[in-house]
Amino acid sequence: MTYTNLRDTLQNKNVAKKVQECIEYTNINLEELKKLDGGAYDIDLGIKMHVNAYETGTEEDKIMETHLKNLDVQIMLCGEEYVAFNTSNNMKVEKIEEEKDLVIYSGNVLFNVLLKEGDILILYPNDVHMPGLKVKESKKIKKLVFKVPLKEL
């Protein structure tokens, strides 16, 4: 897991080139991206970009997940949420859905990461995560999730 921010130019120069492209794309198009409806978009970078717009909730409403083929680059556009985190070595695989590039886990949360506007969370295949957790109360958020194929890193 890597935690950074859209404005952290030093750290952002040291991530994989495709991840840098996602960050640059967001910085250049930030105001237009905030206006997009939720859904999946094909963008010029040759990767999928998802706009996730939802109400944050509790752990009971969410799943612990990871992905085997893609890196998640999550960028908070509006609002704030906690993302629960652990590593795959500490968790038990419950279900693998290869066609969705989704692995569902059970186990304990190691810690929560607070994502606020402009924050970026880069999640690798061993980074089990549960996004969408409320901070104090449920609120609407909007974030980007770029799906970067591992073979392109």
Short mmCIF file of N, CA and C in Angstrom, two decimals:
data_model
loop_
_atom_site.label_atom_id
_atom_site.label_comp_id
_atom_site.label_asym_id
_atom_site.label_seq_id
_atom_site.Cartn_x
_atom_site.Cartn_y
_atom_site.Cartn_z
N MET A 1 0.85 -1.17 0.00
CA MET A 1 0.00 0.00 0.00
C MET A 1 0.90 1.24 0.00
N THR A 2 0.49 2.20 -0.81
CA THR A 2 1.14 3.50 -0.80
C THR A 2 0.07 4.55 -0.59
N TYR A 3 0.34 5.47 0.33
CA TYR A 3 -0.59 6.56 0.64
C TYR A 3 0.10 7.86 0.23
N THR A 4 -0.60 8.66 -0.58
CA THR A 4 -0.05 9.93 -1.02
C THR A 4 -1.20 10.91 -1.24
N ASN A 5 -0.91 12.02 -1.91
CA ASN A 5 -1.91 13.05 -2.17
C ASN A 5 -1.63 13.63 -3.55
N LEU A 6 -2.66 14.17 -4.18
CA LEU A 6 -2.50 14.77 -5.50
C LEU A 6 -1.42 15.84 -5.53
N ARG A 7 -1.21 16.53 -4.42
CA ARG A 7 -0.25 17.63 -4.36
C ARG A 7 1.16 17.20 -3.95
N ASP A 8 1.36 15.93 -3.64
CA ASP A 8 2.66 15.45 -3.17
C ASP A 8 3.54 15.08 -4.37
N THR A 9 4.09 16.08 -5.03
CA THR A 9 4.83 15.86 -6.27
C THR A 9 6.08 15.00 -6.07
N LEU A 10 6.76 15.13 -4.97
CA LEU A 10 7.97 14.34 -4.74
C LEU A 10 7.66 12.85 -4.66
N GLN A 11 6.71 12.48 -3.81
CA GLN A 11 6.37 11.06 -3.68
C GLN A 11 5.76 10.52 -4.98
N ASN A 12 4.93 11.33 -5.64
CA ASN A 12 4.25 10.86 -6.84
C ASN A 12 5.20 10.62 -8.00
N LYS A 13 6.39 11.20 -7.98
CA LYS A 13 7.41 10.94 -9.01
C LYS A 13 8.05 9.58 -8.81
N ASN A 14 7.85 8.97 -7.66
CA ASN A 14 8.52 7.72 -7.33
C ASN A 14 7.61 6.50 -7.37
N VAL A 15 6.42 6.64 -7.91
CA VAL A 15 5.53 5.49 -8.09
C VAL A 15 5.65 5.02 -9.54
N ALA A 16 5.10 3.87 -9.84
CA ALA A 16 5.17 3.31 -11.20
C ALA A 16 4.63 4.31 -12.23
N LYS A 17 5.18 4.25 -13.43
CA LYS A 17 4.83 5.21 -14.48
C LYS A 17 3.33 5.25 -14.75
N LYS A 18 2.68 4.10 -14.84
CA LYS A 18 1.23 4.07 -15.10
C LYS A 18 0.45 4.73 -13.96
N VAL A 19 0.92 4.56 -12.75
CA VAL A 19 0.27 5.20 -11.60
C VAL A 19 0.48 6.71 -11.68
N GLN A 20 1.69 7.13 -12.05
CA GLN A 20 1.96 8.56 -12.25
C GLN A 20 1.00 9.14 -13.29
N GLU A 21 0.74 8.39 -14.35
CA GLU A 21 -0.17 8.85 -15.40
C GLU A 21 -1.59 9.04 -14.86
N CYS A 22 -2.02 8.15 -13.99
CA CYS A 22 -3.36 8.28 -13.37
C CYS A 22 -3.44 9.55 -12.53
N ILE A 23 -2.39 9.82 -11.78
CA ILE A 23 -2.35 11.00 -10.92
C ILE A 23 -2.33 12.27 -11.77
N GLU A 24 -1.50 12.28 -12.81
CA GLU A 24 -1.44 13.44 -13.70
C GLU A 24 -2.78 13.67 -14.40
N TYR A 25 -3.39 12.59 -14.86
CA TYR A 25 -4.70 12.68 -15.53
C TYR A 25 -5.72 13.32 -14.59
N THR A 26 -5.70 12.88 -13.34
CA THR A 26 -6.65 13.43 -12.36
C THR A 26 -6.37 14.91 -12.11
N ASN A 27 -5.12 15.26 -11.91
CA ASN A 27 -4.77 16.67 -11.67
C ASN A 27 -5.19 17.57 -12.83
N ILE A 28 -4.98 17.12 -14.06
CA ILE A 28 -5.32 17.92 -15.23
C ILE A 28 -6.82 18.07 -15.41
N ASN A 29 -7.58 17.00 -15.10
CA ASN A 29 -9.01 16.96 -15.38
C ASN A 29 -9.88 17.02 -14.12
N LEU A 30 -9.33 17.48 -13.01
CA LEU A 30 -9.99 17.37 -11.71
C LEU A 30 -11.42 17.91 -11.69
N GLU A 31 -11.63 19.10 -12.17
CA GLU A 31 -12.97 19.70 -12.09
C GLU A 31 -13.97 18.94 -12.95
N GLU A 32 -13.57 18.48 -14.12
CA GLU A 32 -14.47 17.70 -14.99
C GLU A 32 -14.77 16.34 -14.36
N LEU A 33 -13.77 15.73 -13.74
CA LEU A 33 -13.96 14.42 -13.11
C LEU A 33 -14.95 14.49 -11.96
N LYS A 34 -14.94 15.58 -11.22
CA LYS A 34 -15.88 15.74 -10.10
C LYS A 34 -17.32 15.79 -10.57
N LYS A 35 -17.55 16.14 -11.83
CA LYS A 35 -18.90 16.26 -12.38
C LYS A 35 -19.43 14.96 -12.97
N LEU A 36 -18.56 13.96 -13.16
CA LEU A 36 -18.99 12.71 -13.78
C LEU A 36 -19.93 11.93 -12.89
N ASP A 37 -20.85 11.21 -13.53
CA ASP A 37 -21.72 10.28 -12.82
C ASP A 37 -20.94 9.01 -12.50
N GLY A 38 -21.43 8.27 -11.52
CA GLY A 38 -20.81 7.00 -11.18
C GLY A 38 -20.84 6.05 -12.36
N GLY A 39 -19.81 5.22 -12.48
CA GLY A 39 -19.74 4.25 -13.56
C GLY A 39 -18.32 4.02 -14.00
N ALA A 40 -18.17 3.15 -15.02
CA ALA A 40 -16.85 2.82 -15.57
C ALA A 40 -16.62 3.62 -16.84
N TYR A 41 -15.40 4.09 -17.00
CA TYR A 41 -15.02 4.91 -18.15
C TYR A 41 -13.71 4.39 -18.72
N ASP A 42 -13.64 4.33 -20.06
CA ASP A 42 -12.37 4.06 -20.74
C ASP A 42 -11.71 5.41 -20.97
N ILE A 43 -10.46 5.53 -20.57
CA ILE A 43 -9.77 6.81 -20.73
C ILE A 43 -8.54 6.62 -21.61
N ASP A 44 -7.96 7.73 -22.01
CA ASP A 44 -6.82 7.72 -22.94
C ASP A 44 -5.63 6.91 -22.48
N LEU A 45 -5.54 6.63 -21.22
CA LEU A 45 -4.38 5.91 -20.68
C LEU A 45 -4.41 4.42 -21.01
N GLY A 46 -5.53 3.96 -21.59
CA GLY A 46 -5.66 2.55 -21.91
C GLY A 46 -6.01 1.69 -20.72
N ILE A 47 -6.58 2.29 -19.70
CA ILE A 47 -7.00 1.54 -18.51
C ILE A 47 -8.43 1.95 -18.15
N LYS A 48 -9.06 1.17 -17.30
CA LYS A 48 -10.40 1.48 -16.82
C LYS A 48 -10.33 2.45 -15.66
N MET A 49 -11.24 3.40 -15.67
CA MET A 49 -11.39 4.32 -14.55
C MET A 49 -12.83 4.20 -14.08
N HIS A 50 -13.00 3.94 -12.81
CA HIS A 50 -14.33 3.87 -12.23
C HIS A 50 -14.57 5.12 -11.39
N VAL A 51 -15.75 5.69 -11.54
CA VAL A 51 -16.17 6.77 -10.66
C VAL A 51 -17.13 6.12 -9.67
N ASN A 52 -16.71 6.07 -8.42
CA ASN A 52 -17.54 5.48 -7.36
C ASN A 52 -18.20 6.60 -6.57
N ALA A 53 -19.51 6.59 -6.56
CA ALA A 53 -20.28 7.57 -5.79
C ALA A 53 -21.23 6.77 -4.91
N TYR A 54 -21.06 6.88 -3.61
CA TYR A 54 -21.87 6.10 -2.69
C TYR A 54 -21.90 6.74 -1.32
N GLU A 55 -22.74 6.16 -0.48
CA GLU A 55 -22.87 6.57 0.91
C GLU A 55 -21.97 5.66 1.75
N THR A 56 -21.15 6.24 2.61
CA THR A 56 -20.29 5.42 3.46
C THR A 56 -21.14 4.67 4.48
N GLY A 57 -20.61 3.58 5.00
CA GLY A 57 -21.37 2.76 5.93
C GLY A 57 -20.48 2.09 6.97
N THR A 58 -20.94 0.95 7.46
CA THR A 58 -20.23 0.22 8.50
C THR A 58 -19.61 -1.06 7.94
N GLU A 59 -18.74 -1.68 8.73
CA GLU A 59 -18.09 -2.92 8.30
C GLU A 59 -19.09 -4.02 7.97
N GLU A 60 -20.23 -4.01 8.63
CA GLU A 60 -21.23 -5.06 8.39
C GLU A 60 -21.77 -4.99 6.97
N ASP A 61 -21.69 -3.81 6.33
CA ASP A 61 -22.23 -3.62 4.98
C ASP A 61 -21.18 -3.85 3.89
N LYS A 62 -19.94 -4.09 4.26
CA LYS A 62 -18.83 -4.09 3.30
C LYS A 62 -18.10 -5.43 3.30
N ILE A 63 -17.18 -5.58 2.34
CA ILE A 63 -16.36 -6.79 2.26
C ILE A 63 -14.88 -6.41 2.24
N MET A 64 -14.06 -7.33 2.72
CA MET A 64 -12.61 -7.23 2.61
C MET A 64 -12.24 -7.86 1.27
N GLU A 65 -11.49 -7.13 0.45
CA GLU A 65 -11.24 -7.59 -0.90
C GLU A 65 -9.82 -7.25 -1.35
N THR A 66 -9.43 -7.90 -2.42
CA THR A 66 -8.20 -7.55 -3.14
C THR A 66 -8.38 -7.98 -4.58
N HIS A 67 -7.36 -7.71 -5.39
CA HIS A 67 -7.43 -8.00 -6.82
C HIS A 67 -6.12 -8.64 -7.25
N LEU A 68 -6.20 -9.59 -8.17
CA LEU A 68 -5.02 -10.34 -8.58
C LEU A 68 -4.39 -9.82 -9.87
N LYS A 69 -5.18 -9.20 -10.74
CA LYS A 69 -4.68 -8.77 -12.04
C LYS A 69 -4.44 -7.27 -12.13
N ASN A 70 -5.06 -6.52 -11.24
CA ASN A 70 -4.99 -5.06 -11.32
C ASN A 70 -4.58 -4.44 -10.00
N LEU A 71 -3.88 -3.34 -10.14
CA LEU A 71 -3.55 -2.47 -9.02
C LEU A 71 -4.69 -1.47 -8.90
N ASP A 72 -5.14 -1.17 -7.71
CA ASP A 72 -6.14 -0.12 -7.48
C ASP A 72 -5.42 1.19 -7.18
N VAL A 73 -5.77 2.23 -7.91
CA VAL A 73 -5.32 3.58 -7.58
C VAL A 73 -6.58 4.34 -7.23
N GLN A 74 -6.83 4.52 -5.93
CA GLN A 74 -8.05 5.17 -5.44
C GLN A 74 -7.73 6.62 -5.09
N ILE A 75 -8.50 7.54 -5.70
CA ILE A 75 -8.28 8.97 -5.49
C ILE A 75 -9.60 9.59 -5.03
N MET A 76 -9.61 10.14 -3.82
CA MET A 76 -10.81 10.75 -3.27
C MET A 76 -11.06 12.10 -3.92
N LEU A 77 -12.24 12.25 -4.52
CA LEU A 77 -12.63 13.53 -5.14
C LEU A 77 -13.40 14.41 -4.17
N CYS A 78 -14.40 13.85 -3.51
CA CYS A 78 -15.27 14.61 -2.60
C CYS A 78 -15.63 13.75 -1.40
N GLY A 79 -15.53 14.31 -0.21
CA GLY A 79 -15.92 13.60 1.00
C GLY A 79 -14.72 12.95 1.67
N GLU A 80 -15.05 12.05 2.59
CA GLU A 80 -14.01 11.32 3.31
C GLU A 80 -14.55 9.96 3.73
N GLU A 81 -13.64 9.01 3.85
CA GLU A 81 -14.00 7.66 4.27
C GLU A 81 -12.79 7.00 4.90
N TYR A 82 -13.07 5.98 5.69
CA TYR A 82 -12.00 5.09 6.14
C TYR A 82 -11.93 3.92 5.17
N VAL A 83 -10.72 3.43 4.94
CA VAL A 83 -10.50 2.20 4.21
C VAL A 83 -9.80 1.26 5.18
N ALA A 84 -10.47 0.16 5.54
CA ALA A 84 -9.88 -0.83 6.44
C ALA A 84 -8.81 -1.60 5.66
N PHE A 85 -7.77 -2.03 6.38
CA PHE A 85 -6.62 -2.63 5.71
C PHE A 85 -6.07 -3.81 6.51
N ASN A 86 -5.56 -4.79 5.77
CA ASN A 86 -4.75 -5.87 6.31
C ASN A 86 -3.98 -6.46 5.14
N THR A 87 -3.11 -7.43 5.39
CA THR A 87 -2.41 -8.09 4.29
C THR A 87 -2.98 -9.48 4.09
N SER A 88 -2.81 -10.00 2.89
CA SER A 88 -3.40 -11.29 2.56
C SER A 88 -2.84 -12.42 3.42
N ASN A 89 -1.59 -12.27 3.93
CA ASN A 89 -1.03 -13.33 4.79
C ASN A 89 -1.81 -13.49 6.09
N ASN A 90 -2.50 -12.43 6.53
CA ASN A 90 -3.24 -12.45 7.80
C ASN A 90 -4.71 -12.82 7.62
N MET A 91 -5.13 -13.06 6.40
CA MET A 91 -6.55 -13.22 6.12
C MET A 91 -6.83 -14.61 5.54
N LYS A 92 -8.12 -14.95 5.53
CA LYS A 92 -8.56 -16.22 4.96
C LYS A 92 -9.35 -15.92 3.68
N VAL A 93 -8.98 -16.57 2.58
CA VAL A 93 -9.71 -16.41 1.33
C VAL A 93 -11.07 -17.10 1.47
N GLU A 94 -12.11 -16.37 1.18
CA GLU A 94 -13.47 -16.92 1.22
C GLU A 94 -14.00 -17.24 -0.17
N LYS A 95 -13.62 -16.40 -1.15
CA LYS A 95 -14.18 -16.58 -2.49
C LYS A 95 -13.27 -15.87 -3.50
N ILE A 96 -13.09 -16.51 -4.66
CA ILE A 96 -12.34 -15.91 -5.76
C ILE A 96 -13.27 -15.81 -6.96
N GLU A 97 -13.41 -14.61 -7.49
CA GLU A 97 -14.22 -14.37 -8.69
C GLU A 97 -13.28 -13.84 -9.77
N GLU A 98 -12.67 -14.78 -10.51
CA GLU A 98 -11.64 -14.40 -11.49
C GLU A 98 -12.15 -13.44 -12.54
N GLU A 99 -13.37 -13.65 -13.03
CA GLU A 99 -13.90 -12.78 -14.09
C GLU A 99 -14.07 -11.34 -13.63
N LYS A 100 -14.23 -11.14 -12.33
CA LYS A 100 -14.36 -9.79 -11.76
C LYS A 100 -13.05 -9.29 -11.16
N ASP A 101 -12.00 -10.12 -11.23
CA ASP A 101 -10.72 -9.81 -10.59
C ASP A 101 -10.94 -9.43 -9.13
N LEU A 102 -11.64 -10.30 -8.42
CA LEU A 102 -12.02 -10.04 -7.04
C LEU A 102 -11.75 -11.25 -6.16
N VAL A 103 -11.06 -11.00 -5.05
CA VAL A 103 -10.86 -12.03 -4.03
C VAL A 103 -11.46 -11.47 -2.75
N ILE A 104 -12.35 -12.23 -2.14
CA ILE A 104 -13.02 -11.82 -0.90
C ILE A 104 -12.40 -12.58 0.26
N TYR A 105 -12.14 -11.84 1.33
CA TYR A 105 -11.45 -12.39 2.51
C TYR A 105 -12.30 -12.25 3.76
N SER A 106 -11.93 -13.05 4.76
CA SER A 106 -12.44 -12.84 6.12
C SER A 106 -11.23 -12.72 7.03
N GLY A 107 -11.43 -12.04 8.14
CA GLY A 107 -10.35 -11.83 9.09
C GLY A 107 -10.49 -10.46 9.72
N ASN A 108 -9.53 -10.13 10.54
CA ASN A 108 -9.59 -8.88 11.29
C ASN A 108 -8.97 -7.72 10.52
N VAL A 109 -9.46 -6.54 10.81
CA VAL A 109 -8.88 -5.32 10.27
C VAL A 109 -7.62 -5.01 11.07
N LEU A 110 -6.53 -4.71 10.37
CA LEU A 110 -5.28 -4.35 11.03
C LEU A 110 -5.30 -2.87 11.42
N PHE A 111 -5.71 -2.00 10.48
CA PHE A 111 -5.86 -0.57 10.76
C PHE A 111 -6.72 0.07 9.69
N ASN A 112 -7.18 1.29 9.96
CA ASN A 112 -7.96 2.07 9.00
C ASN A 112 -7.13 3.22 8.47
N VAL A 113 -7.29 3.51 7.19
CA VAL A 113 -6.65 4.65 6.54
C VAL A 113 -7.74 5.67 6.25
N LEU A 114 -7.52 6.91 6.64
CA LEU A 114 -8.47 7.98 6.37
C LEU A 114 -8.16 8.60 5.02
N LEU A 115 -9.14 8.58 4.12
CA LEU A 115 -9.00 9.22 2.81
C LEU A 115 -9.86 10.47 2.80
N LYS A 116 -9.23 11.61 2.54
CA LYS A 116 -9.93 12.89 2.39
C LYS A 116 -9.71 13.38 0.97
N GLU A 117 -10.39 14.46 0.62
CA GLU A 117 -10.30 15.00 -0.73
C GLU A 117 -8.84 15.20 -1.14
N GLY A 118 -8.50 14.63 -2.31
CA GLY A 118 -7.15 14.73 -2.85
C GLY A 118 -6.22 13.60 -2.44
N ASP A 119 -6.61 12.79 -1.46
CA ASP A 119 -5.77 11.68 -1.01
C ASP A 119 -5.81 10.53 -2.01
N ILE A 120 -4.70 9.81 -2.07
CA ILE A 120 -4.54 8.69 -3.00
C ILE A 120 -4.10 7.46 -2.21
N LEU A 121 -4.73 6.33 -2.52
CA LEU A 121 -4.35 5.06 -1.93
C LEU A 121 -4.05 4.10 -3.08
N ILE A 122 -2.83 3.60 -3.12
CA ILE A 122 -2.42 2.65 -4.15
C ILE A 122 -2.37 1.28 -3.49
N LEU A 123 -3.18 0.36 -4.01
CA LEU A 123 -3.34 -0.95 -3.38
C LEU A 123 -2.86 -2.06 -4.31
N TYR A 124 -1.97 -2.90 -3.78
CA TYR A 124 -1.37 -4.00 -4.51
C TYR A 124 -2.13 -5.30 -4.22
N PRO A 125 -1.84 -6.38 -4.96
CA PRO A 125 -2.59 -7.62 -4.78
C PRO A 125 -2.60 -8.20 -3.37
N ASN A 126 -1.60 -7.93 -2.55
CA ASN A 126 -1.60 -8.46 -1.18
C ASN A 126 -2.24 -7.49 -0.19
N ASP A 127 -2.70 -6.33 -0.66
CA ASP A 127 -3.31 -5.31 0.20
C ASP A 127 -4.82 -5.53 0.29
N VAL A 128 -5.24 -6.26 1.29
CA VAL A 128 -6.66 -6.53 1.49
C VAL A 128 -7.29 -5.25 2.06
N HIS A 129 -8.36 -4.81 1.44
CA HIS A 129 -8.95 -3.53 1.83
C HIS A 129 -10.47 -3.59 1.83
N MET A 130 -11.04 -2.72 2.65
CA MET A 130 -12.49 -2.57 2.76
C MET A 130 -12.79 -1.07 2.68
N PRO A 131 -13.11 -0.58 1.49
CA PRO A 131 -13.41 0.85 1.36
C PRO A 131 -14.82 1.17 1.80
N GLY A 132 -15.11 2.47 1.89
CA GLY A 132 -16.48 2.92 2.11
C GLY A 132 -16.94 2.98 3.54
N LEU A 133 -16.01 3.01 4.49
CA LEU A 133 -16.41 3.05 5.90
C LEU A 133 -16.61 4.49 6.35
N LYS A 134 -17.68 4.70 7.10
CA LYS A 134 -17.99 6.06 7.56
C LYS A 134 -16.94 6.54 8.55
N VAL A 135 -16.74 7.86 8.58
CA VAL A 135 -15.80 8.46 9.51
C VAL A 135 -16.53 8.73 10.83
N LYS A 136 -17.50 9.61 10.84
CA LYS A 136 -18.31 9.85 12.04
C LYS A 136 -19.75 9.43 11.79
N GLU A 137 -20.24 9.80 10.63
CA GLU A 137 -21.59 9.41 10.22
C GLU A 137 -21.56 9.14 8.73
N SER A 138 -22.56 8.43 8.23
CA SER A 138 -22.64 8.12 6.81
C SER A 138 -22.78 9.41 6.01
N LYS A 139 -21.96 9.50 4.95
CA LYS A 139 -22.01 10.66 4.06
C LYS A 139 -21.73 10.19 2.65
N LYS A 140 -22.17 10.98 1.69
CA LYS A 140 -21.88 10.67 0.28
C LYS A 140 -20.44 11.05 -0.03
N ILE A 141 -19.82 10.17 -0.79
CA ILE A 141 -18.45 10.44 -1.26
C ILE A 141 -18.42 10.20 -2.77
N LYS A 142 -17.35 10.70 -3.38
CA LYS A 142 -17.08 10.40 -4.78
C LYS A 142 -15.58 10.22 -4.91
N LYS A 143 -15.19 9.09 -5.50
CA LYS A 143 -13.76 8.85 -5.71
C LYS A 143 -13.54 8.12 -7.02
N LEU A 144 -12.32 8.25 -7.50
CA LEU A 144 -11.90 7.54 -8.70
C LEU A 144 -11.18 6.28 -8.28
N VAL A 145 -11.38 5.21 -9.05
CA VAL A 145 -10.60 3.99 -8.87
C VAL A 145 -10.08 3.60 -10.26
N PHE A 146 -8.79 3.78 -10.45
CA PHE A 146 -8.14 3.36 -11.68
C PHE A 146 -7.72 1.91 -11.51
N LYS A 147 -8.01 1.09 -12.51
CA LYS A 147 -7.62 -0.32 -12.51
C LYS A 147 -6.41 -0.48 -13.44
N VAL A 148 -5.22 -0.50 -12.84
CA VAL A 148 -3.98 -0.56 -13.62
C VAL A 148 -3.54 -2.02 -13.72
N PRO A 149 -3.52 -2.58 -14.93
CA PRO A 149 -3.08 -3.97 -15.07
C PRO A 149 -1.64 -4.15 -14.57
N LEU A 150 -1.44 -5.17 -13.76
CA LEU A 150 -0.11 -5.42 -13.20
C LEU A 150 0.92 -5.65 -14.30
N LYS A 151 0.50 -6.22 -15.41
CA LYS A 151 1.45 -6.48 -16.50
C LYS A 151 1.97 -5.20 -17.14
N GLU A 152 1.33 -4.05 -16.87
CA GLU A 152 1.75 -2.79 -17.44
C GLU A 152 2.63 -1.97 -16.49
N LEU A 153 2.94 -2.51 -15.34
CA LEU A 153 3.79 -1.78 -14.39
C LEU A 153 5.26 -1.92 -14.74
#
